[in-house]
Amino acid sequence: MTRFVVEDDVWAIFPHAKIGVVVAQGIDNGIKNASVYEQMLREAEKEARKFLEFEELSRNPVIVVWREAFRRFKTKKGARCSVEALLKRVKNGQHIRTINPLVDIYNSVSLRYGLPCGGEDIDTFVGDIRLALADG
């Protein structure tokens, strides 16, 4: 990856967006001790309960902001943000499964802060990483 570029079409729809990028190098993404990541996820699930004060997810301020964002860039009907899926599982008493260290870390961050997070293996990219509106 040379640069992380946010295209103008994104800023046109979300002029006040705040976007963070973390680059981690030399990561061994194999699970050596699953209990460490399971515990991290359980703690994040407990913290996520602060975002679940509303009975209906459709009235939850954390969810509402992301549903509105999805409406603005016209996703498929019913498409939901990753943090909504995570919070819904916590609300329903389902534990978040451990997947691999990096996914477990960004899922924990999503739960703790009510923000969608994701990750990519930037060693597989050629050129810049671009955040843009998709055509389909």
XYZ file of N, CA and C in Angstrom:
408
model
N 0.847 -1.178 0.000
C 0.000 0.000 0.000
C 0.889 1.237 0.000
N 0.618 2.118 -0.913
C 1.328 3.385 -0.960
C 0.613 4.419 -0.096
N -0.695 4.577 -0.347
C -1.488 5.564 0.397
C -2.897 5.019 0.642
N -3.566 5.616 1.640
C -4.988 5.371 1.870
C -5.700 6.619 1.381
N -6.547 6.463 0.355
C -7.183 7.607 -0.303
C -8.691 7.538 -0.094
N -9.267 8.633 0.385
C -10.722 8.747 0.478
C -11.162 9.593 -0.706
N -11.968 8.990 -1.576
C -12.403 9.668 -2.802
C -13.397 10.791 -2.498
N -13.460 11.762 -3.395
C -14.341 12.919 -3.223
C -15.808 12.535 -3.088
N -16.245 11.449 -3.762
C -17.660 11.075 -3.666
C -18.046 10.679 -2.237
N -17.102 10.163 -1.469
C -17.364 9.838 -0.064
C -17.516 11.119 0.742
N -16.591 12.071 0.531
C -16.670 13.344 1.263
C -17.927 14.129 0.892
N -18.397 13.981 -0.341
C -19.611 14.686 -0.763
C -20.822 14.223 0.045
N -20.878 12.954 0.367
C -22.006 12.419 1.137
C -21.772 12.543 2.640
N -20.530 12.420 3.066
C -20.189 12.452 4.493
C -19.107 13.505 4.760
N -19.443 14.794 4.623
C -18.426 15.840 4.743
C -17.785 15.942 6.130
N -18.437 15.423 7.153
C -17.902 15.528 8.516
C -17.354 14.198 9.032
N -17.178 13.241 8.138
C -16.697 11.915 8.542
C -15.305 12.010 9.157
N -15.068 11.139 10.114
C -13.742 10.998 10.710
C -13.325 9.548 10.460
N -12.228 9.373 9.775
C -11.779 8.049 9.357
C -10.387 7.811 9.923
N -10.220 6.689 10.585
C -8.925 6.346 11.149
C -8.330 5.141 10.449
N -7.020 5.134 10.337
C -6.304 4.016 9.720
C -5.165 3.623 10.658
N -5.082 2.350 10.954
C -3.990 1.810 11.757
C -3.256 0.805 10.884
N -1.952 0.919 10.816
C -1.143 -0.040 10.065
C -0.300 -0.811 11.078
N -0.488 -2.121 11.097
C 0.278 -2.990 11.984
C 1.152 -3.885 11.118
N 2.417 -3.968 11.473
C 3.349 -4.765 10.676
C 3.922 -5.901 11.514
N 4.341 -6.952 10.822
C 4.970 -8.078 11.503
C 4.004 -8.872 12.368
N 2.748 -8.951 11.955
C 1.721 -9.626 12.744
C 1.685 -11.117 12.417
N 1.693 -11.939 13.461
C 1.425 -13.370 13.305
C -0.053 -13.537 13.629
N -0.855 -13.805 12.623
C -2.304 -13.848 12.799
C -2.817 -15.246 13.154
N -1.929 -16.117 13.556
C -2.347 -17.449 13.995
C -2.644 -17.431 15.487
N -3.691 -18.123 15.882
C -4.072 -18.153 17.299
C -3.167 -19.134 18.038
N -2.454 -18.604 19.016
C -1.591 -19.438 19.851
C -2.320 -19.824 21.140
N -3.104 -18.870 21.658
C -3.818 -19.088 22.909
C -5.218 -18.501 22.755
N -6.153 -19.311 22.307
C -7.512 -18.839 22.013
C -8.177 -18.208 23.224
N -7.847 -18.660 24.429
C -8.513 -18.129 25.625
C -8.237 -16.637 25.819
N -7.078 -16.169 25.380
C -6.763 -14.734 25.478
C -7.751 -13.924 24.645
N -8.025 -14.385 23.437
C -8.927 -13.659 22.541
C -10.382 -13.826 22.955
N -10.733 -15.008 23.464
C -12.091 -15.217 23.965
C -12.366 -14.282 25.137
N -11.410 -14.154 26.046
C -11.573 -13.258 27.195
C -11.694 -11.805 26.732
N -10.887 -11.410 25.770
C -10.957 -10.046 25.233
C -12.348 -9.778 24.659
N -12.888 -10.727 23.925
C -14.223 -10.571 23.348
C -15.296 -10.531 24.432
N -15.187 -11.378 25.486
C -16.180 -11.360 26.568
C -16.186 -10.000 27.268
N -14.994 -9.439 27.511
C -14.914 -8.121 28.148
C -15.524 -7.048 27.254
N -15.271 -7.129 25.965
C -15.847 -6.158 25.026
C -17.366 -6.301 24.970
N -17.872 -7.531 25.037
C -19.325 -7.742 25.061
C -19.944 -7.059 26.278
N -19.289 -7.180 27.433
C -19.794 -6.511 28.649
C -19.833 -5.003 28.448
N -18.773 -4.453 27.895
C -18.735 -3.007 27.654
C -19.781 -2.574 26.641
N -20.078 -3.428 25.675
C -21.042 -3.088 24.621
C -22.448 -2.900 25.175
N -22.727 -3.444 26.339
C -24.073 -3.317 26.911
C -24.463 -1.860 27.135
N -23.478 -0.978 27.271
C -23.796 0.448 27.432
C -24.471 1.013 26.185
N -24.308 0.342 25.049
C -24.945 0.779 23.806
C -26.305 0.118 23.591
N -26.734 -0.694 24.549
C -27.958 -1.470 24.359
C -29.063 -1.071 25.338
N -29.130 0.211 25.661
C -30.143 0.693 26.595
C -31.537 0.709 25.974
N -31.618 0.811 24.666
C -32.907 0.874 23.984
C -33.356 -0.535 23.625
N -34.618 -0.826 23.885
C -35.161 -2.151 23.570
C -35.096 -2.432 22.072
N -35.504 -1.453 21.275
C -35.519 -1.634 19.824
C -34.208 -1.130 19.220
N -33.545 -1.976 18.449
C -32.302 -1.551 17.804
C -32.537 -0.372 16.869
N -33.716 -0.292 16.285
C -34.009 0.797 15.347
C -34.047 2.163 16.029
N -34.114 2.191 17.367
C -34.105 3.458 18.112
C -32.761 3.715 18.790
N -31.858 2.772 18.675
C -30.563 2.872 19.331
C -29.699 3.907 18.608
N -29.214 4.944 19.320
C -28.427 6.003 18.663
C -27.199 5.497 17.905
N -26.533 4.471 18.417
C -25.363 3.922 17.726
C -25.786 3.304 16.396
N -26.916 2.620 16.400
C -27.416 1.959 15.194
C -28.009 2.976 14.223
N -28.762 3.932 14.759
C -29.446 4.926 13.916
C -28.453 5.666 13.030
N -27.322 6.077 13.580
C -26.349 6.847 12.798
C -25.819 6.025 11.621
N -25.600 4.723 11.828
C -25.077 3.892 10.743
C -26.156 3.507 9.744
N -27.387 3.318 10.216
C -28.476 3.051 9.261
C -28.686 4.266 8.357
N -28.593 5.455 8.948
C -28.725 6.678 8.137
C -27.578 6.769 7.128
N -26.376 6.444 7.557
C -25.236 6.461 6.634
C -25.470 5.490 5.481
N -25.949 4.305 5.779
C -26.210 3.322 4.723
C -27.286 3.820 3.770
N -28.299 4.518 4.286
C -29.334 5.081 3.407
C -28.740 6.123 2.467
N -27.784 6.884 2.967
C -27.203 7.962 2.163
C -26.417 7.427 0.976
N -25.799 6.280 1.119
C -25.088 5.767 -0.053
C -25.817 4.595 -0.703
N -27.091 4.494 -0.398
C -28.019 3.622 -1.133
C -27.533 2.172 -1.265
N -27.407 1.513 -0.127
C -27.067 0.087 -0.138
C -28.314 -0.734 -0.444
N -28.119 -2.028 -0.596
C -29.261 -2.924 -0.773
C -30.164 -2.818 0.447
N -31.458 -2.928 0.227
C -32.413 -2.874 1.326
C -32.065 -3.964 2.337
N -32.022 -3.585 3.590
C -31.721 -4.541 4.649
C -30.248 -4.679 4.970
N -29.365 -4.057 4.183
C -27.927 -4.124 4.476
C -27.664 -3.413 5.797
N -26.840 -3.996 6.617
C -26.550 -3.438 7.932
C -25.048 -3.312 8.150
N -24.699 -2.403 9.007
C -23.314 -2.160 9.393
C -22.818 -3.299 10.294
N -21.535 -3.577 10.243
C -20.960 -4.668 11.034
C -21.183 -4.484 12.527
N -21.117 -3.250 13.015
C -21.297 -3.044 14.451
C -22.733 -3.362 14.864
N -23.686 -3.162 13.980
C -25.069 -3.531 14.299
C -25.187 -5.041 14.474
N -24.563 -5.797 13.599
C -24.608 -7.260 13.711
C -23.971 -7.724 15.020
N -22.852 -7.118 15.392
C -22.188 -7.487 16.644
C -23.058 -7.145 17.848
N -23.612 -5.929 17.868
C -24.449 -5.515 18.994
C -25.717 -6.362 19.085
N -26.249 -6.739 17.956
C -27.453 -7.582 17.944
C -27.155 -8.933 18.597
N -25.997 -9.493 18.308
C -25.621 -10.767 18.933
C -25.508 -10.620 20.445
N -24.855 -9.544 20.878
C -24.712 -9.313 22.317
C -26.086 -9.152 22.955
N -26.944 -8.368 22.330
C -28.303 -8.143 22.843
C -29.061 -9.459 22.982
N -28.851 -10.381 22.043
C -29.542 -11.672 22.058
C -28.839 -12.722 22.916
N -27.779 -12.308 23.637
C -27.082 -13.229 24.530
C -26.156 -14.203 23.830
N -25.800 -13.907 22.590
C -24.889 -14.776 21.842
C -23.468 -14.230 21.949
N -22.526 -15.104 22.246
C -21.130 -14.682 22.314
C -20.561 -14.507 20.907
N -19.651 -13.551 20.783
C -18.917 -13.353 19.534
C -17.812 -14.412 19.502
N -17.774 -15.191 18.438
C -16.772 -16.252 18.313
C -15.404 -15.672 17.978
N -14.376 -16.350 18.452
C -13.030 -15.980 18.050
C -12.798 -16.494 16.629
N -12.173 -15.647 15.808
C -11.920 -15.989 14.401
C -10.420 -16.078 14.157
N -9.743 -14.979 14.364
C -8.283 -14.934 14.347
C -7.899 -13.665 15.104
N -6.641 -13.529 15.519
C -6.288 -12.398 16.372
C -6.705 -11.029 15.840
N -6.457 -10.733 14.584
C -6.788 -9.396 14.088
C -8.289 -9.149 14.033
N -9.052 -10.116 13.572
C -10.510 -9.962 13.539
C -11.043 -9.832 14.963
N -10.517 -10.626 15.879
C -10.963 -10.548 17.269
C -10.657 -9.175 17.868
N -9.504 -8.628 17.536
C -9.144 -7.295 18.045
C -10.077 -6.242 17.483
N -10.305 -6.229 16.159
C -11.166 -5.163 15.647
C -12.627 -5.374 16.007
N -13.072 -6.609 16.206
C -14.428 -6.816 16.722
C -14.547 -6.292 18.150
N -13.505 -6.483 18.948
C -13.509 -5.957 20.316
C -13.573 -4.435 20.321
N -12.816 -3.807 19.445
C -12.852 -2.342 19.334
C -14.248 -1.886 18.915
N -14.841 -2.560 17.944
C -16.200 -2.216 17.504
C -17.183 -2.277 18.665
N -17.111 -3.333 19.450
C -18.026 -3.495 20.578
C -17.789 -2.450 21.663
N -16.540 -2.178 21.970
C -16.228 -1.224 23.038
C -16.635 0.208 22.697
N -16.518 0.570 21.432
C -16.737 1.967 21.047
C -17.953 2.186 20.156
N -18.655 1.126 19.784
C -19.840 1.268 18.943
C -19.516 1.783 17.555
N -18.371 1.366 17.034
C -17.915 1.812 15.714
C -17.599 0.611 14.830
N -17.914 0.705 13.553
C -17.513 -0.384 12.665
C -16.003 -0.334 12.421
N -15.381 -1.486 12.461
C -13.947 -1.596 12.187
C -13.739 -2.758 11.223
N -12.648 -2.721 10.527
C -12.328 -3.808 9.616
C -10.839 -3.867 9.388
N -10.411 -4.842 8.638
C -8.995 -4.974 8.380
C -8.727 -5.644 7.050
N -7.573 -5.381 6.534
C -7.132 -5.956 5.257
C -5.653 -6.288 5.356
N -5.232 -7.265 4.603
C -3.817 -7.599 4.497
C -3.219 -6.714 3.411
N -2.601 -5.621 3.814
C -2.131 -4.643 2.827
C -0.955 -5.154 1.998
N -0.322 -6.227 2.439
C 0.756 -6.798 1.622
C 0.229 -7.374 0.313
N -1.074 -7.615 0.243
C -1.662 -8.180 -0.975
C -2.129 -7.097 -1.949
N -2.058 -5.838 -1.558
C -2.526 -4.739 -2.407
C -1.422 -4.241 -3.324
N -1.815 -3.851 -4.516
C -0.913 -3.184 -5.444
C -1.446 -1.769 -5.593
N -0.626 -0.780 -5.302
C -1.071 0.607 -5.403
C -1.780 1.072 -4.146
N -2.564 2.127 -4.303
C -3.255 2.755 -3.182
C -4.495 1.968 -2.774
N -4.877 2.125 -1.515
C -6.169 1.631 -1.042
C -7.126 2.804 -1.133
N -8.270 2.591 -1.761
C -9.230 3.671 -1.987
C -10.547 3.373 -1.299
N -11.059 4.384 -0.607
C -12.402 4.328 -0.047
C -13.274 5.159 -0.968
N -14.202 4.484 -1.650
C -15.048 5.143 -2.648
C -16.427 4.506 -2.622
N -17.384 5.171 -3.237
C -18.710 4.585 -3.381
C -18.661 3.534 -4.478
N -19.222 2.383 -4.191
C -19.236 1.294 -5.172
C -20.388 1.482 -6.149
N -20.220 0.944 -7.334
C -21.274 1.017 -8.344
C -22.379 -0.007 -8.100
N -22.089 -1.075 -7.457
C -23.089 -2.133 -7.292
C -23.081 -2.752 -5.946
